[in-house]
Amino acid sequence: MQIKDPNLHLKLQEMCDCYLDTGFAEQLAWMATGPSEDQEEDAVKYLALAIMYGITEKARSLKLKRGEDGTIKASLKAEEKVTLPAPSPAIFDRINDIVRRILHFEEGGGESPLALGLRTGSIDLEVKLKDKGGKSSLKISFPAW
């Protein structure tokens, strides 16, 4: 599979690597406090931090959802459900756009594996993106731990 925008895939891997040794929950909370000048950078950073948090928690999945009322929710499904600070609507839209561009999803979404190289190894994730009406959801499933 040829990556449509290799820079975004590489940027996501680099962000995961960059923040590998940080406090993911604290960084996500800080990101949710306000808007930034570079929304694409923030979207990649939020996605990387959420994925890394999921890996460290040995989560089964990461979910980002926007309901019809526009409310955004983010959570990890591990032994217990962990609620994450939700990204702003603009960052949520950019995250979906980045996933769509990396994995070649058309309007409405899609489902595809995503391999991330992390330092000396890699991880294979399963990504589902759904857009229907005013609702949107992104689910990233982690491998069985």
Coordinates of N, CA and C in Angstrom, one line a residue:
M1 N 0.8 -1.2 0.0 CA 0.0 0.0 0.0 C 0.9 1.2 0.0
Q2 N 0.7 2.1 -0.9 CA 1.4 3.3 -1.0 C 0.7 4.4 -0.2
I3 N 1.5 5.1 0.6 CA 1.0 6.1 1.5 C 0.8 7.4 0.7
K4 N -0.4 7.9 0.8 CA -0.7 9.1 0.0 C 0.1 10.3 0.4
D5 N 0.3 10.5 1.7 CA 1.1 11.6 2.2 C 2.1 11.1 3.2
P6 N 3.3 10.6 2.7 CA 4.3 10.0 3.6 C 4.7 10.9 4.7
N7 N 4.7 12.2 4.5 CA 5.1 13.1 5.6 C 4.3 13.0 6.8
L8 N 3.0 12.8 6.7 CA 2.1 12.7 7.8 C 2.3 11.4 8.6
H9 N 2.5 10.3 7.9 CA 2.7 9.1 8.5 C 4.1 9.1 9.3
L10 N 5.1 9.7 8.6 CA 6.4 9.8 9.3 C 6.3 10.8 10.4
K11 N 5.6 11.8 10.3 CA 5.4 12.8 11.4 C 4.7 12.2 12.6
L12 N 3.7 11.4 12.3 CA 3.0 10.7 13.4 C 4.0 9.7 14.2
Q13 N 4.8 9.0 13.4 CA 5.8 8.1 14.0 C 6.8 8.9 14.8
E14 N 7.3 10.0 14.3 CA 8.3 10.9 15.0 C 7.7 11.5 16.2
M15 N 6.4 11.9 16.2 CA 5.8 12.4 17.4 C 5.7 11.3 18.5
C16 N 5.3 10.1 18.1 CA 5.2 9.0 19.0 C 6.6 8.8 19.7
D17 N 7.6 8.8 18.9 CA 9.0 8.6 19.4 C 9.4 9.8 20.3
C18 N 9.1 11.0 19.9 CA 9.5 12.2 20.6 C 8.8 12.2 22.0
Y19 N 7.6 11.8 22.1 CA 6.9 11.8 23.4 C 6.8 10.5 24.2
L20 N 7.7 9.6 23.7 CA 7.7 8.2 24.3 C 7.9 8.2 25.8
D21 N 8.8 9.1 26.3 CA 9.1 9.1 27.7 C 8.5 10.2 28.5
T22 N 7.3 10.7 28.1 CA 6.6 11.8 28.8 C 5.4 11.3 29.5
G23 N 4.8 12.1 30.2 CA 3.5 11.8 30.9 C 2.4 12.1 29.9
F24 N 1.8 11.1 29.3 CA 0.8 11.3 28.2 C -0.4 11.9 28.7
A25 N -0.9 11.6 29.9 CA -2.1 12.2 30.4 C -1.9 13.7 30.7
E26 N -0.8 14.1 31.2 CA -0.5 15.5 31.5 C -0.4 16.3 30.2
Q27 N 0.2 15.7 29.2 CA 0.4 16.4 27.9 C -1.0 16.5 27.2
L28 N -1.8 15.5 27.3 CA -3.1 15.6 26.7 C -4.0 16.6 27.4
A29 N -3.9 16.7 28.7 CA -4.7 17.7 29.5 C -4.2 19.1 29.1
W30 N -2.9 19.3 28.9 CA -2.4 20.6 28.6 C -2.9 21.0 27.2
M31 N -2.9 20.0 26.3 CA -3.4 20.3 24.9 C -4.8 20.7 24.8
A32 N -5.6 20.2 25.7 CA -7.1 20.5 25.7 C -7.4 21.8 26.3
T33 N -6.4 22.6 26.8 CA -6.7 23.8 27.5 C -6.9 25.0 26.5
G34 N -6.5 24.9 25.3 CA -6.7 26.0 24.4 C -6.2 25.8 23.0
P35 N -6.6 26.8 22.1 CA -6.2 26.7 20.7 C -4.8 27.0 20.5
S36 N -4.3 26.6 19.4 CA -2.9 26.8 19.0 C -2.9 27.4 17.6
E37 N -1.7 27.9 17.2 CA -1.5 28.5 15.9 C -1.4 27.4 14.8
D38 N -0.9 26.2 15.2 CA -0.6 25.2 14.2 C -1.5 24.0 14.5
Q39 N -2.7 24.0 13.9 CA -3.7 22.9 14.2 C -3.3 21.6 13.7
E40 N -2.6 21.5 12.6 CA -2.2 20.2 12.1 C -1.1 19.6 13.0
E41 N -0.2 20.4 13.5 CA 0.8 20.0 14.4 C 0.2 19.4 15.7
D42 N -0.8 20.2 16.2 CA -1.5 19.8 17.4 C -2.3 18.5 17.2
A43 N -2.9 18.3 16.0 CA -3.7 17.1 15.8 C -2.8 15.9 15.7
V44 N -1.6 16.0 15.1 CA -0.7 14.9 15.0 C -0.2 14.6 16.5
K45 N 0.1 15.7 17.2 CA 0.6 15.5 18.6 C -0.4 14.8 19.5
Y46 N -1.7 15.3 19.4 CA -2.8 14.7 20.2 C -2.9 13.2 19.8
L47 N -2.9 12.9 18.5 CA -3.1 11.5 18.1 C -1.9 10.6 18.6
A48 N -0.7 11.1 18.5 CA 0.5 10.4 18.9 C 0.4 10.2 20.4
L49 N 0.1 11.2 21.2 CA 0.0 11.1 22.7 C -1.1 10.1 23.1
A50 N -2.2 10.1 22.4 CA -3.3 9.2 22.7 C -2.9 7.8 22.4
I51 N -2.3 7.6 21.3 CA -1.8 6.2 20.9 C -0.8 5.7 21.9
M52 N 0.2 6.5 22.3 CA 1.2 6.1 23.2 C 0.6 5.8 24.6
Y53 N -0.4 6.6 25.0 CA -1.1 6.4 26.3 C -1.8 5.0 26.2
G54 N -2.4 4.8 25.1 CA -3.1 3.5 24.9 C -2.1 2.3 25.0
I55 N -0.9 2.5 24.4 CA 0.1 1.4 24.5 C 0.6 1.2 25.9
T56 N 0.8 2.3 26.6 CA 1.3 2.1 28.0 C 0.3 1.5 28.9
E57 N -1.0 1.8 28.6 CA -2.1 1.3 29.5 C -2.5 -0.1 29.0
K58 N -1.9 -0.6 27.9 CA -2.3 -1.9 27.3 C -3.8 -1.9 27.0
A59 N -4.2 -0.8 26.4 CA -5.6 -0.7 26.1 C -6.0 -1.6 24.9
R60 N -7.3 -1.9 24.8 CA -7.8 -2.6 23.7 C -8.1 -1.7 22.5
S61 N -8.6 -0.4 22.9 CA -8.9 0.5 21.8 C -8.9 2.0 22.4
L62 N -8.7 2.8 21.4 CA -8.8 4.3 21.6 C -10.0 4.8 20.8
K63 N -10.9 5.5 21.4 CA -12.1 6.0 20.7 C -12.2 7.6 20.8
L64 N -12.4 8.2 19.7 CA -12.7 9.6 19.6 C -14.0 9.7 18.9
K65 N -15.0 10.4 19.5 CA -16.3 10.5 18.9 C -16.9 11.9 19.0
R66 N -17.6 12.3 18.0 CA -18.4 13.5 18.0 C -19.8 13.2 17.8
G67 N -20.7 13.5 18.7 CA -22.1 13.3 18.6 C -22.8 14.3 17.7
E68 N -24.1 14.1 17.5 CA -24.8 15.0 16.6 C -24.9 16.4 17.2
D69 N -24.8 16.5 18.6 CA -24.8 17.8 19.2 C -23.5 18.5 19.2
G70 N -22.4 17.9 18.6 CA -21.1 18.4 18.5 C -20.2 18.1 19.7
T71 N -20.7 17.4 20.7 CA -19.9 17.1 21.8 C -18.8 16.0 21.4
I72 N -17.6 16.3 21.8 CA -16.5 15.3 21.5 C -16.1 14.6 22.8
K73 N -15.9 13.3 22.6 CA -15.5 12.4 23.8 C -14.3 11.6 23.3
A74 N -13.4 11.4 24.2 CA -12.2 10.6 23.9 C -12.0 9.6 25.1
S75 N -11.7 8.4 24.8 CA -11.5 7.4 25.8 C -10.6 6.2 25.4
L76 N -10.0 5.6 26.4 CA -9.3 4.4 26.1 C -10.1 3.2 26.8
K77 N -10.1 2.1 26.1 CA -10.8 0.9 26.7 C -9.6 0.0 27.1
A78 N -9.4 0.0 28.4 CA -8.3 -0.9 29.0 C -9.1 -1.8 30.0
E79 N -8.4 -2.2 31.0 CA -9.1 -3.0 32.1 C -10.3 -2.2 32.6
E80 N -10.1 -0.9 32.7 CA -11.2 0.0 33.0 C -11.2 1.1 31.9
K81 N -12.3 1.7 31.7 CA -12.4 2.8 30.7 C -11.7 4.0 31.3
V82 N -10.9 4.6 30.5 CA -10.1 5.8 30.9 C -10.6 7.0 30.0
T83 N -11.2 8.0 30.6 CA -11.6 9.1 29.9 C -10.5 10.1 29.6
L84 N -10.3 10.5 28.4 CA -9.2 11.4 28.0 C -9.7 12.8 27.8
P85 N -8.9 13.8 28.0 CA -9.3 15.1 27.7 C -9.6 15.2 26.2
A86 N -10.8 15.7 25.8 CA -11.2 15.7 24.4 C -10.5 16.8 23.7
P87 N -10.1 16.6 22.4 CA -9.6 17.6 21.6 C -10.7 18.7 21.3
S88 N -10.2 19.8 20.9 CA -11.2 20.8 20.4 C -11.8 20.3 19.1
P89 N -13.0 20.9 18.7 CA -13.6 20.5 17.5 C -12.7 20.6 16.2
A90 N -11.9 21.7 16.2 CA -11.0 21.9 15.1 C -9.9 20.9 15.0
I91 N -9.4 20.5 16.2 CA -8.3 19.5 16.3 C -8.9 18.1 15.9
F92 N -10.1 17.8 16.4 CA -10.8 16.6 16.1 C -10.9 16.4 14.6
D93 N -11.4 17.5 13.9 CA -11.5 17.5 12.5 C -10.2 17.2 11.8
R94 N -9.1 17.9 12.3 CA -7.8 17.7 11.7 C -7.3 16.3 11.9
I95 N -7.6 15.7 13.1 CA -7.2 14.3 13.3 C -7.8 13.4 12.3
N96 N -9.1 13.6 12.1 CA -9.8 12.7 11.1 C -9.3 12.9 9.7
D97 N -8.9 14.2 9.4 CA -8.4 14.5 8.1 C -7.0 13.8 7.9
I98 N -6.2 13.9 9.0 CA -4.9 13.2 8.9 C -5.0 11.7 8.7
V99 N -5.9 11.1 9.5 CA -6.1 9.6 9.3 C -6.6 9.3 7.9
R100 N -7.5 10.1 7.4 CA -8.1 9.9 6.1 C -7.0 10.0 5.0
R101 N -6.1 11.0 5.2 CA -5.0 11.2 4.2 C -4.0 10.1 4.3
I102 N -3.6 9.7 5.5 CA -2.6 8.6 5.6 C -3.1 7.3 5.0
L103 N -4.4 7.0 5.3 CA -4.9 5.6 5.0 C -5.8 5.6 3.7
H104 N -5.9 6.7 3.0 CA -6.7 6.8 1.8 C -8.2 6.6 1.9
F105 N -8.7 7.0 3.0 CA -10.1 6.9 3.3 C -10.9 7.9 2.4
E106 N -12.0 7.5 1.9 CA -12.9 8.4 1.2 C -13.8 9.1 2.1
E107 N -14.7 9.9 1.6 CA -15.7 10.5 2.4 C -16.5 9.4 3.1
G108 N -16.9 9.5 4.3 CA -17.7 8.5 5.0 C -16.8 7.6 5.8
G109 N -15.5 7.5 5.5 CA -14.6 6.8 6.3 C -14.1 5.5 5.7
G110 N -13.6 4.6 6.6 CA -13.1 3.4 6.1 C -12.4 2.6 7.2
E111 N -11.8 1.5 6.9 CA -11.2 0.6 7.9 C -9.9 0.1 7.2
S112 N -8.8 0.2 8.0 CA -7.5 -0.2 7.5 C -6.5 -0.5 8.6
P113 N -5.5 -1.3 8.4 CA -4.4 -1.4 9.3 C -3.5 -0.2 9.2
L114 N -2.8 0.1 10.3 CA -1.8 1.1 10.3 C -0.6 0.6 11.1
A115 N 0.6 0.6 10.5 CA 1.8 0.2 11.1 C 2.6 1.4 11.6
L116 N 3.0 1.4 12.8 CA 3.8 2.5 13.3 C 5.2 2.0 13.8
G117 N 6.2 2.5 13.2 CA 7.6 2.2 13.7 C 7.9 3.0 14.9
L118 N 8.3 2.3 16.0 CA 8.6 3.0 17.3 C 10.0 2.5 17.7
R119 N 10.9 3.4 17.7 CA 12.3 3.2 18.1 C 12.8 1.9 17.5
T120 N 12.9 0.8 18.3 CA 13.5 -0.4 17.7 C 12.5 -1.5 17.4
G121 N 11.2 -1.1 17.3 CA 10.2 -2.1 17.0 C 9.0 -1.4 16.2
S122 N 7.9 -2.1 16.2 CA 6.8 -1.5 15.5 C 5.5 -2.1 16.1
I123 N 4.4 -1.4 15.8 CA 3.1 -1.9 16.3 C 2.1 -1.8 15.2
D124 N 1.3 -2.8 15.1 CA 0.2 -2.8 14.1 C -1.1 -2.4 14.7
L125 N -1.7 -1.4 14.2 CA -3.0 -1.0 14.8 C -4.1 -1.2 13.7
E126 N -5.3 -1.3 14.1 CA -6.5 -1.3 13.2 C -7.3 -0.1 13.4
V127 N -7.5 0.6 12.3 CA -8.1 2.0 12.4 C -9.5 1.9 11.6
K128 N -10.5 2.4 12.3 CA -11.9 2.6 11.7 C -12.3 4.1 11.8
L129 N -12.7 4.6 10.7 CA -13.2 6.0 10.7 C -14.5 6.0 10.1
K130 N -15.5 6.6 10.8 CA -16.9 6.7 10.3 C -17.4 8.1 10.4
D131 N -17.9 8.6 9.3 CA -18.5 9.9 9.3 C -19.9 9.7 8.7
K132 N -20.9 10.1 9.4 CA -22.3 10.0 8.9 C -23.1 11.1 9.5
G133 N -23.7 11.9 8.7 CA -24.4 13.1 9.2 C -23.6 13.9 10.0
G134 N -24.0 14.3 11.2 CA -23.3 15.1 12.1 C -22.4 14.4 13.0
K135 N -22.5 13.0 13.0 CA -21.7 12.2 13.9 C -20.4 11.7 13.2
S136 N -19.4 11.5 14.0 CA -18.1 11.1 13.5 C -17.4 10.2 14.6
S137 N -16.7 9.2 14.2 CA -16.0 8.4 15.2 C -14.7 7.8 14.6
L138 N -13.7 7.8 15.4 CA -12.4 7.2 15.1 C -12.1 6.2 16.1
K139 N -11.9 5.0 15.7 CA -11.5 3.9 16.7 C -10.2 3.3 16.2
I140 N -9.3 3.2 17.1 CA -8.0 2.6 16.9 C -7.9 1.4 17.8
S141 N -7.8 0.2 17.3 CA -7.7 -1.0 18.1 C -6.2 -1.4 18.1
F142 N -5.8 -1.7 19.4 CA -4.4 -2.2 19.6 C -4.4 -3.7 19.5
P143 N -3.2 -4.2 19.3 CA -3.1 -5.7 19.3 C -3.4 -6.3 20.7
A144 N -3.7 -7.6 20.7 CA -3.9 -8.3 22.0 C -2.6 -8.3 22.8
W145 N -2.7 -7.8 24.0 CA -1.5 -7.8 24.8 C -1.3 -9.1 25.5

